[in-house]
Coordinates of N, CA and C and ligand atoms in Angstrom, one line a residue:
M1 N 126.2 82.7 103.5 CA 125.5 83.8 102.6 C 125.6 85.1 103.3
S2 N 126.1 86.1 102.6 CA 126.1 87.5 103.2 C 125.2 88.5 102.4
F3 N 124.9 89.6 103.1 CA 124.1 90.4 102.5 C 124.8 91.3 101.4
Q4 N 124.0 91.6 100.3 CA 124.8 92.3 99.2 C 124.2 93.7 99.0
L5 N 124.9 94.7 98.8 CA 124.5 96.0 98.5 C 123.7 95.8 97.2
P6 N 122.6 96.3 97.2 CA 121.8 96.2 95.8 C 122.1 97.4 94.9
N7 N 122.0 97.1 93.7 CA 122.1 98.3 92.7 C 120.9 99.1 92.8
L8 N 121.1 100.4 92.5 CA 119.9 101.3 92.5 C 119.1 100.9 91.2
P9 N 117.6 101.0 91.2 CA 117.0 100.7 90.1 C 117.0 101.9 89.1
Y10 N 117.9 102.8 89.2 CA 118.0 104.1 88.3 C 119.3 104.6 88.4
A11 N 119.7 105.5 87.6 CA 121.0 106.3 87.7 C 121.0 107.2 88.9
Y12 N 122.4 107.6 89.3 CA 122.5 108.4 90.4 C 121.7 109.8 90.2
D13 N 121.7 110.2 88.8 CA 121.2 111.6 88.6 C 119.8 111.6 88.3
A14 N 119.2 110.3 88.4 CA 117.8 110.2 87.7 C 116.7 110.9 88.5
L15 N 117.0 111.2 89.9 CA 116.0 112.0 90.7 C 116.2 113.4 90.8
E16 N 117.1 113.8 90.1 CA 117.3 115.3 90.0 C 116.1 116.1 89.3
P17 N 115.7 117.2 89.8 CA 116.4 118.1 90.8 C 115.9 117.9 92.1
H18 N 115.2 116.8 92.4 CA 114.7 116.7 93.7 C 115.7 116.1 94.7
I19 N 116.4 115.1 94.2 CA 117.6 114.6 95.0 C 118.8 114.6 94.1
D20 N 119.8 115.2 94.5 CA 120.9 115.4 93.7 C 121.8 114.2 93.5
A21 N 122.6 114.1 92.4 CA 123.3 113.0 91.9 C 124.3 112.6 93.0
R22 N 125.0 113.6 93.6 CA 126.2 113.4 94.3 C 125.7 113.0 95.8
T23 N 124.7 113.5 96.2 CA 124.1 113.0 97.5 C 123.6 111.4 97.3
M24 N 123.1 111.2 96.1 CA 122.7 109.8 95.9 C 123.8 108.8 95.8
E25 N 125.0 109.2 95.1 CA 126.1 108.3 94.9 C 126.8 108.1 96.3
I26 N 127.0 109.1 97.1 CA 127.6 108.9 98.4 C 126.7 108.2 99.3
H27 N 125.5 108.4 99.3 CA 124.5 107.8 100.1 C 124.5 106.1 99.8
H28 N 124.6 105.9 98.6 CA 124.6 104.4 98.3 C 125.9 103.9 98.3
T29 N 127.0 104.4 97.8 CA 128.4 103.8 97.9 C 129.1 103.8 99.1
K30 N 128.7 104.8 100.0 CA 129.4 105.0 101.3 C 128.5 104.6 102.3
H31 N 127.3 105.3 102.5 CA 126.6 105.0 103.7 C 125.9 103.6 103.6
H32 N 125.3 103.2 102.7 CA 124.4 102.0 102.6 C 125.6 100.8 102.4
N33 N 126.5 101.0 101.6 CA 127.6 100.0 101.5 C 128.2 99.8 103.0
G34 N 128.5 100.8 103.7 CA 129.0 100.7 105.1 C 128.2 99.9 106.0
Y35 N 126.8 100.1 106.0 CA 125.9 99.3 106.8 C 126.0 97.8 106.3
T36 N 126.0 97.6 105.0 CA 125.9 96.3 104.5 C 127.2 95.5 105.0
T37 N 128.4 96.1 104.7 CA 129.7 95.4 105.2 C 129.6 95.2 106.7
K38 N 129.3 96.1 107.4 CA 129.3 96.1 109.0 C 128.2 95.0 109.4
L39 N 127.0 94.9 108.8 CA 126.0 93.9 109.2 C 126.6 92.5 109.0
N40 N 127.3 92.4 107.7 CA 127.9 91.0 107.3 C 129.0 90.8 108.5
G41 N 129.8 91.7 109.0 CA 130.7 91.5 110.0 C 130.1 91.1 111.3
A42 N 129.0 91.8 111.8 CA 128.3 91.6 112.9 C 127.7 90.1 113.0
I43 N 127.2 89.7 112.0 CA 126.5 88.3 112.0 C 127.4 87.2 111.8
A44 N 128.6 87.4 111.1 CA 129.5 86.4 110.8 C 129.7 85.4 111.8
G45 N 129.4 84.1 111.7 CA 129.8 83.1 112.8 C 128.7 83.1 113.9
T46 N 127.6 83.9 113.7 CA 126.5 83.8 114.8 C 125.3 83.1 114.2
D47 N 124.4 82.8 115.1 CA 123.1 82.1 114.7 C 122.4 83.1 113.7
L48 N 122.6 84.3 113.6 CA 121.9 85.1 112.6 C 122.3 85.0 111.2
E49 N 123.5 84.4 111.1 CA 124.0 84.1 109.7 C 123.0 83.3 109.0
G50 N 122.6 83.8 107.7 CA 121.8 82.9 106.8 C 120.4 83.2 106.9
K51 N 119.9 84.0 108.1 CA 118.6 84.4 108.1 C 118.2 85.7 107.3
S52 N 117.0 85.7 107.0 CA 116.5 86.9 106.2 C 116.6 88.2 107.0
I53 N 116.7 89.3 106.4 CA 116.9 90.6 107.2 C 115.6 90.8 108.0
E54 N 114.5 90.5 107.4 CA 113.2 90.7 108.2 C 113.1 89.9 109.5
D55 N 113.6 88.6 109.3 CA 113.7 87.7 110.4 C 114.6 88.2 111.5
I56 N 115.8 88.7 111.1 CA 116.8 89.3 112.0 C 116.2 90.4 112.8
L57 N 115.5 91.3 112.1 CA 115.0 92.5 112.7 C 113.9 92.4 113.5
S58 N 113.0 91.5 113.2 CA 111.7 91.1 113.9 C 112.1 90.5 115.2
N59 N 113.1 89.7 115.3 CA 113.3 88.9 116.5 C 114.8 89.4 117.2
L60 N 114.9 90.8 117.0 CA 116.2 91.4 117.3 C 116.4 91.7 118.8
D61 N 117.6 91.2 119.5 CA 118.0 91.7 120.7 C 118.3 93.2 120.6
M62 N 117.6 94.0 121.1 CA 117.8 95.5 120.9 C 119.1 95.9 121.4
S63 N 119.7 95.3 122.4 CA 120.9 95.7 123.0 C 122.1 95.2 122.1
N64 N 121.8 94.5 121.0 CA 122.9 94.3 119.9 C 123.0 95.4 119.0
M65 N 123.7 96.4 119.5 CA 123.8 97.6 118.7 C 124.4 97.5 117.4
A66 N 125.4 96.5 117.1 CA 126.0 96.4 115.8 C 124.9 95.9 114.9
V67 N 124.1 94.9 115.3 CA 123.1 94.4 114.3 C 121.9 95.5 114.2
R68 N 121.5 96.0 115.3 CA 120.4 96.9 115.2 C 120.7 98.1 114.4
N69 N 122.0 98.8 114.4 CA 122.3 100.0 113.6 C 122.6 99.4 112.2
N70 N 123.3 98.5 111.9 CA 123.7 98.1 110.5 C 122.6 97.3 109.9
G71 N 121.8 96.4 110.6 CA 120.9 95.6 110.0 C 119.6 96.6 109.6
G72 N 119.4 97.5 110.5 CA 118.4 98.5 110.2 C 118.8 99.4 109.0
G73 N 120.0 99.8 109.0 CA 120.6 100.6 107.9 C 120.5 99.8 106.6
Y74 N 120.9 98.6 106.6 CA 120.8 97.7 105.4 C 119.3 97.7 104.9
F75 N 118.4 97.1 105.7 CA 117.1 97.2 105.4 C 116.4 98.5 104.9
N76 N 116.6 99.5 105.7 CA 115.9 100.8 105.5 C 116.4 101.5 104.1
H77 N 117.6 101.3 103.8 CA 118.0 101.9 102.7 C 117.5 101.0 101.3
C78 N 117.6 99.8 101.4 CA 117.0 98.8 100.4 C 115.6 99.4 100.1
L79 N 114.7 99.6 101.1 CA 113.4 100.1 100.9 C 113.5 101.5 100.2
Y80 N 114.3 102.4 100.7 CA 114.3 103.7 100.4 C 114.5 103.9 98.9
W81 N 115.5 103.2 98.3 CA 115.7 103.2 97.0 C 114.7 102.7 96.2
E82 N 114.1 101.7 96.6 CA 112.9 101.0 95.8 C 111.7 101.8 95.7
V83 N 111.5 102.7 96.7 CA 110.1 103.4 96.7 C 110.3 104.8 96.2
M84 N 111.5 105.1 95.5 CA 111.6 106.3 94.7 C 111.9 105.8 93.2
S85 N 111.5 106.9 92.3 CA 111.7 106.7 90.9 C 111.5 108.0 90.2
P86 N 112.3 108.1 89.2 CA 112.2 109.3 88.3 C 110.8 109.4 87.7
D87 N 110.0 108.5 87.7 CA 108.7 108.5 87.2 C 107.7 108.6 88.4
G88 N 108.1 108.8 89.5 CA 107.3 108.9 90.7 C 106.4 110.2 90.8
G89 N 105.8 110.3 92.1 CA 105.0 111.4 92.4 C 103.6 111.0 92.3
G90 N 102.8 112.0 92.3 CA 101.3 111.8 92.2 C 100.7 111.1 93.6
S91 N 99.8 110.2 93.4 CA 99.2 109.6 94.6 C 98.9 108.3 94.2
P92 N 98.6 107.4 95.3 CA 98.3 106.0 95.1 C 96.9 105.7 94.7
E93 N 96.8 104.5 94.1 CA 95.5 104.2 93.5 C 95.1 102.9 94.2
G94 N 93.9 102.4 94.0 CA 93.4 101.1 94.4 C 93.2 100.9 95.9
A95 N 93.7 99.6 96.3 CA 93.4 99.2 97.7 C 94.4 100.1 98.7
L96 N 95.5 100.5 98.2 CA 96.5 101.4 99.1 C 95.9 102.7 99.3
A97 N 95.2 103.3 98.1 CA 94.6 104.5 98.3 C 93.3 104.4 99.2
S98 N 92.7 103.3 99.1 CA 91.5 103.1 100.2 C 91.9 103.1 101.5
A99 N 93.1 102.3 101.9 CA 93.6 102.3 103.2 C 94.1 103.6 103.8
I100 N 94.8 104.3 102.9 CA 95.3 105.6 103.3 C 94.1 106.6 103.6
N101 N 93.1 106.7 102.7 CA 91.9 107.4 103.0 C 91.2 107.2 104.4
A102 N 91.1 105.8 104.5 CA 90.5 105.2 105.8 C 91.3 105.7 107.1
A103 N 92.6 105.7 107.0 CA 93.4 106.1 108.2 C 93.5 107.6 108.3
F104 N 93.6 108.3 107.1 CA 94.0 109.8 107.2 C 92.9 110.6 106.7
G105 N 91.7 110.2 106.1 CA 90.8 111.0 105.7 C 90.9 111.3 104.1
S106 N 92.3 111.5 103.8 CA 92.5 111.9 102.4 C 94.0 111.6 102.0
F107 N 94.4 111.7 100.9 CA 95.8 111.7 100.6 C 96.5 112.9 101.2
N108 N 95.9 114.1 101.2 CA 96.5 115.2 101.8 C 96.7 115.1 103.3
G109 N 95.7 114.4 104.0 CA 95.8 114.1 105.5 C 97.0 113.2 105.6
F110 N 97.1 112.2 104.7 CA 98.4 111.3 104.8 C 99.7 112.2 104.7
K111 N 99.7 113.0 103.7 CA 100.8 113.7 103.3 C 101.3 114.7 104.5
D112 N 100.3 115.2 105.1 CA 100.5 116.2 106.3 C 101.1 115.2 107.5
A113 N 100.5 114.0 107.8 CA 100.9 113.2 108.9 C 102.4 112.7 108.6
F114 N 102.7 112.4 107.3 CA 104.0 111.7 107.1 C 105.0 112.8 107.1
S115 N 104.6 114.1 106.6 CA 105.7 115.1 106.4 C 105.9 115.7 107.9
T116 N 104.9 115.6 108.8 CA 105.1 116.1 110.1 C 105.9 115.1 110.9
A117 N 105.6 113.8 110.8 CA 106.6 112.8 111.4 C 108.0 112.9 111.0
A118 N 108.2 113.2 109.6 CA 109.5 113.5 109.1 C 110.3 114.7 109.5
A119 N 109.5 115.8 109.5 CA 110.1 117.1 109.9 C 110.3 117.1 111.5
G120 N 109.4 116.3 112.2 CA 109.6 116.3 113.6 C 110.6 115.3 114.3
R121 N 111.2 114.5 113.5 CA 112.1 113.6 114.2 C 113.3 114.3 114.5
F122 N 113.6 114.4 115.7 CA 114.7 115.2 116.2 C 116.0 114.3 116.0
G123 N 117.0 115.0 115.3 CA 118.3 114.3 115.0 C 118.0 113.5 113.8
S124 N 118.7 112.2 113.8 CA 118.7 111.3 112.7 C 117.6 110.3 112.8
G125 N 117.0 109.9 111.8 CA 116.0 108.8 111.8 C 115.2 108.8 110.5
W126 N 114.1 108.2 110.6 CA 113.2 107.8 109.5 C 111.8 108.1 109.8
A127 N 110.9 108.4 108.8 CA 109.5 108.4 109.0 C 108.9 107.2 108.1
W128 N 107.9 106.6 108.5 CA 107.4 105.5 107.8 C 105.9 105.5 107.5
L129 N 105.5 104.9 106.4 CA 104.0 104.4 106.3 C 104.2 102.9 106.4
C130 N 103.5 102.4 107.4 CA 103.5 101.0 107.7 C 102.2 100.4 107.5
V131 N 102.1 99.1 107.1 CA 100.9 98.3 107.1 C 100.8 97.2 108.1
H132 N 99.7 97.1 108.8 CA 99.4 95.9 109.8 C 98.8 94.8 109.1
K133 N 98.9 93.6 109.6 CA 98.1 92.5 109.0 C 96.6 92.9 109.1
G134 N 95.9 92.8 108.1 CA 94.5 93.2 107.8 C 94.4 94.4 107.0
G135 N 95.4 95.0 106.9 CA 95.5 96.2 105.8 C 95.4 97.6 106.4
K136 N 95.4 97.7 107.8 CA 95.3 99.0 108.3 C 96.7 99.6 108.2
V137 N 96.8 101.0 107.8 CA 98.1 101.6 107.7 C 98.3 102.7 108.8
E138 N 99.5 102.9 109.1 CA 99.9 104.0 110.2 C 101.1 104.8 109.8
V139 N 101.3 105.9 110.0 CA 102.5 106.7 110.0 C 103.2 106.8 111.3
C140 N 104.5 106.6 111.3 CA 105.2 106.8 112.6 C 106.7 107.2 112.2
S141 N 107.4 107.3 113.2 CA 108.8 107.8 113.0 C 109.7 107.0 114.0
T142 N 110.9 106.6 113.7 CA 111.9 106.0 114.5 C 113.2 106.7 114.4
A143 N 114.1 106.5 115.5 CA 115.3 107.2 115.5 C 116.4 106.3 114.9
N144 N 117.4 107.0 114.5 CA 118.7 106.3 114.0 C 118.2 105.4 112.9
Q145 N 118.8 104.1 112.9 CA 118.3 103.2 111.8 C 117.4 102.2 112.3
D146 N 116.5 102.4 113.4 CA 115.5 101.6 113.8 C 114.4 101.5 112.7
N147 N 113.5 100.6 112.7 CA 112.3 100.5 112.0 C 111.3 99.7 112.7
S148 N 110.1 99.8 112.1 CA 108.9 99.2 112.7 C 108.9 97.7 112.8
L149 N 109.9 96.9 112.1 CA 110.0 95.7 112.4 C 110.6 95.2 113.7
M150 N 111.3 96.1 114.2 CA 112.0 95.9 115.5 C 111.1 95.9 116.7
P151 N 111.3 95.0 117.7 CA 110.5 95.1 118.8 C 110.7 96.3 119.7
G152 N 109.5 96.8 120.1 CA 109.6 97.9 121.2 C 109.9 99.3 120.8
V153 N 109.8 99.7 119.5 CA 110.2 100.9 119.0 C 109.1 101.9 119.0
G154 N 107.8 101.4 119.4 CA 106.7 102.5 119.5 C 106.1 102.7 118.0
C155 N 106.3 101.6 117.3 CA 105.9 101.9 115.8 C 105.8 100.4 115.2
G156 N 104.7 100.0 114.7 CA 104.5 98.7 114.4 C 104.1 98.4 112.8
G157 N 103.8 97.2 112.5 CA 103.6 96.8 111.1 C 104.8 96.8 110.2
H158 N 104.6 96.5 108.9 CA 105.7 96.4 108.0 C 106.0 97.7 107.3
P159 N 107.0 98.2 107.3 CA 107.3 99.4 106.6 C 107.1 99.3 104.9
I160 N 106.3 100.1 104.4 CA 106.0 100.1 103.0 C 106.5 101.4 102.2
L161 N 106.8 102.4 103.0 CA 107.4 103.7 102.4 C 108.2 104.3 103.5
G162 N 109.4 104.7 103.2 CA 110.4 105.4 104.3 C 111.0 106.5 103.7
I163 N 111.2 107.5 104.5 CA 112.1 108.6 104.1 C 113.1 108.8 105.1
D164 N 114.3 108.8 104.6 CA 115.5 108.9 105.5 C 115.7 110.4 105.7
V165 N 115.7 110.8 107.0 CA 115.9 112.1 107.3 C 117.1 112.4 108.1
W166 N 118.0 111.5 107.9 CA 119.5 111.8 108.4 C 119.9 113.0 107.5
E167 N 120.8 113.8 108.1 CA 121.3 114.9 107.1 C 122.0 114.4 106.0
H168 N 122.7 113.2 106.1 CA 123.4 112.7 104.8 C 122.5 112.5 103.6
A169 N 121.2 112.5 104.0 CA 120.2 112.2 102.9 C 119.8 113.4 102.0
Y170 N 120.1 114.7 102.6 CA 119.7 115.9 101.9 C 120.8 117.1 102.0
Y171 N 121.7 117.0 103.0 CA 122.3 118.3 103.4 C 123.1 118.9 102.2
L172 N 123.7 118.1 101.3 CA 124.5 118.8 100.4 C 123.7 119.8 99.5
H173 N 122.4 119.3 99.1 CA 121.5 120.2 98.3 C 120.7 121.1 99.2
Y174 N 120.2 120.6 100.2 CA 119.2 121.3 100.9 C 119.6 122.0 102.2
Q175 N 121.0 121.7 102.6 CA 121.5 122.1 103.9 C 120.5 121.9 105.0
N176 N 120.1 122.8 105.8 CA 119.3 122.6 107.0 C 117.8 122.6 106.7
R177 N 117.4 122.8 105.3 CA 116.1 122.9 105.0 C 115.4 121.5 104.7
R178 N 115.2 120.7 105.9 CA 114.7 119.4 105.8 C 113.2 119.5 105.2
P179 N 112.5 120.5 105.6 CA 111.1 120.4 105.0 C 111.0 120.5 103.5
D180 N 112.1 121.3 102.9 CA 112.1 121.3 101.4 C 112.3 120.1 100.8
Y181 N 113.3 119.3 101.6 CA 113.7 117.8 101.1 C 112.3 117.0 101.1
I182 N 111.7 117.0 102.3 CA 110.4 116.2 102.5 C 109.5 116.5 101.2
E183 N 109.2 117.8 101.1 CA 108.3 118.1 100.0 C 108.8 117.6 98.6
A184 N 110.1 117.7 98.4 CA 110.6 117.3 97.1 C 110.5 115.7 97.0
F185 N 110.5 115.0 98.1 CA 110.5 113.5 98.1 C 109.1 113.1 97.6
F186 N 108.0 113.8 97.8 CA 106.8 113.3 97.4 C 106.8 113.5 95.9
N187 N 107.7 114.2 95.1 CA 107.7 114.2 93.7 C 108.4 112.9 93.1
V188 N 108.9 112.2 93.9 CA 109.8 110.9 93.4 C 109.2 109.5 94.0
I189 N 108.2 109.7 95.0 CA 107.6 108.4 95.5 C 107.1 107.6 94.3
N190 N 107.5 106.3 94.4 CA 107.1 105.3 93.4 C 105.8 104.6 94.1
W191 N 104.7 105.1 93.9 CA 103.5 104.5 94.5 C 103.1 103.2 94.0
E192 N 103.6 102.8 92.8 CA 103.3 101.3 92.3 C 104.1 100.3 93.2
K193 N 105.4 100.7 93.6 CA 106.1 100.0 94.3 C 105.7 99.9 95.8
V194 N 105.2 101.1 96.4 CA 104.6 101.1 97.7 C 103.4 100.2 97.7
A195 N 102.5 100.2 96.7 CA 101.4 99.5 96.5 C 101.8 97.9 96.5
E196 N 102.8 97.5 95.9 CA 103.4 96.3 95.9 C 103.8 95.7 97.3
Q197 N 104.4 96.6 98.1 CA 104.7 96.3 99.4 C 103.6 96.2 100.3
F198 N 102.5 97.1 100.1 CA 101.2 96.9 100.8 C 100.6 95.6 100.6
E199 N 100.5 95.3 99.2 CA 99.8 93.8 99.0 C 100.6 92.7 99.5
A200 N 101.9 92.8 99.7 CA 102.8 91.8 100.0 C 102.7 91.5 101.6
H201 N 102.5 92.7 102.2 CA 102.5 92.7 103.8 C 101.2 93.0 104.6
K202 N 100.2 93.1 103.9 CA 98.9 93.5 104.5 C 98.3 92.3 105.2
Ligands
MN3_301 MN1 120.8 107.1 105.0

């Protein structure tokens, strides 16, 4: 069994004007496709073949750079597409909203923490909202294609919302204006999907 590049749950132009169609198409067909193909190559014939991506990343030998980079890239982008929607934006409700308020004081407190983590990531990487067993949420950031499932990255729990801050995620439209991309991302967050992830992993 090999990993498959998932289809996007919307058209490439569906997130405009916040994220442009050309960025989305290249990001999906070139970058995510590349991570998927290289991950399959890296695990072929090893004892990782046939395991779930969460299992692979949670028990990862961090010196295995091919699986670390491409397995992270595979997982991270699968989540990224899912937590965006043309009908997104607004703020969460229910238990997720309560967890966010408990951790950050308010939705705006969360937005500040998440945006600061995303803007402050030097070079390439991701910012995350993660949930720990028991339901506590935290914001953190990881470099390159690392994520909080991996051991020893200084960031724990299961990622339930992630923003890609590699330049390939925004440079065509926003050039060096990463903060503008981060602000725009809030207009496309699919909070129903994030809440599903919260319920599944809390
Ligand atoms: Mn990317």
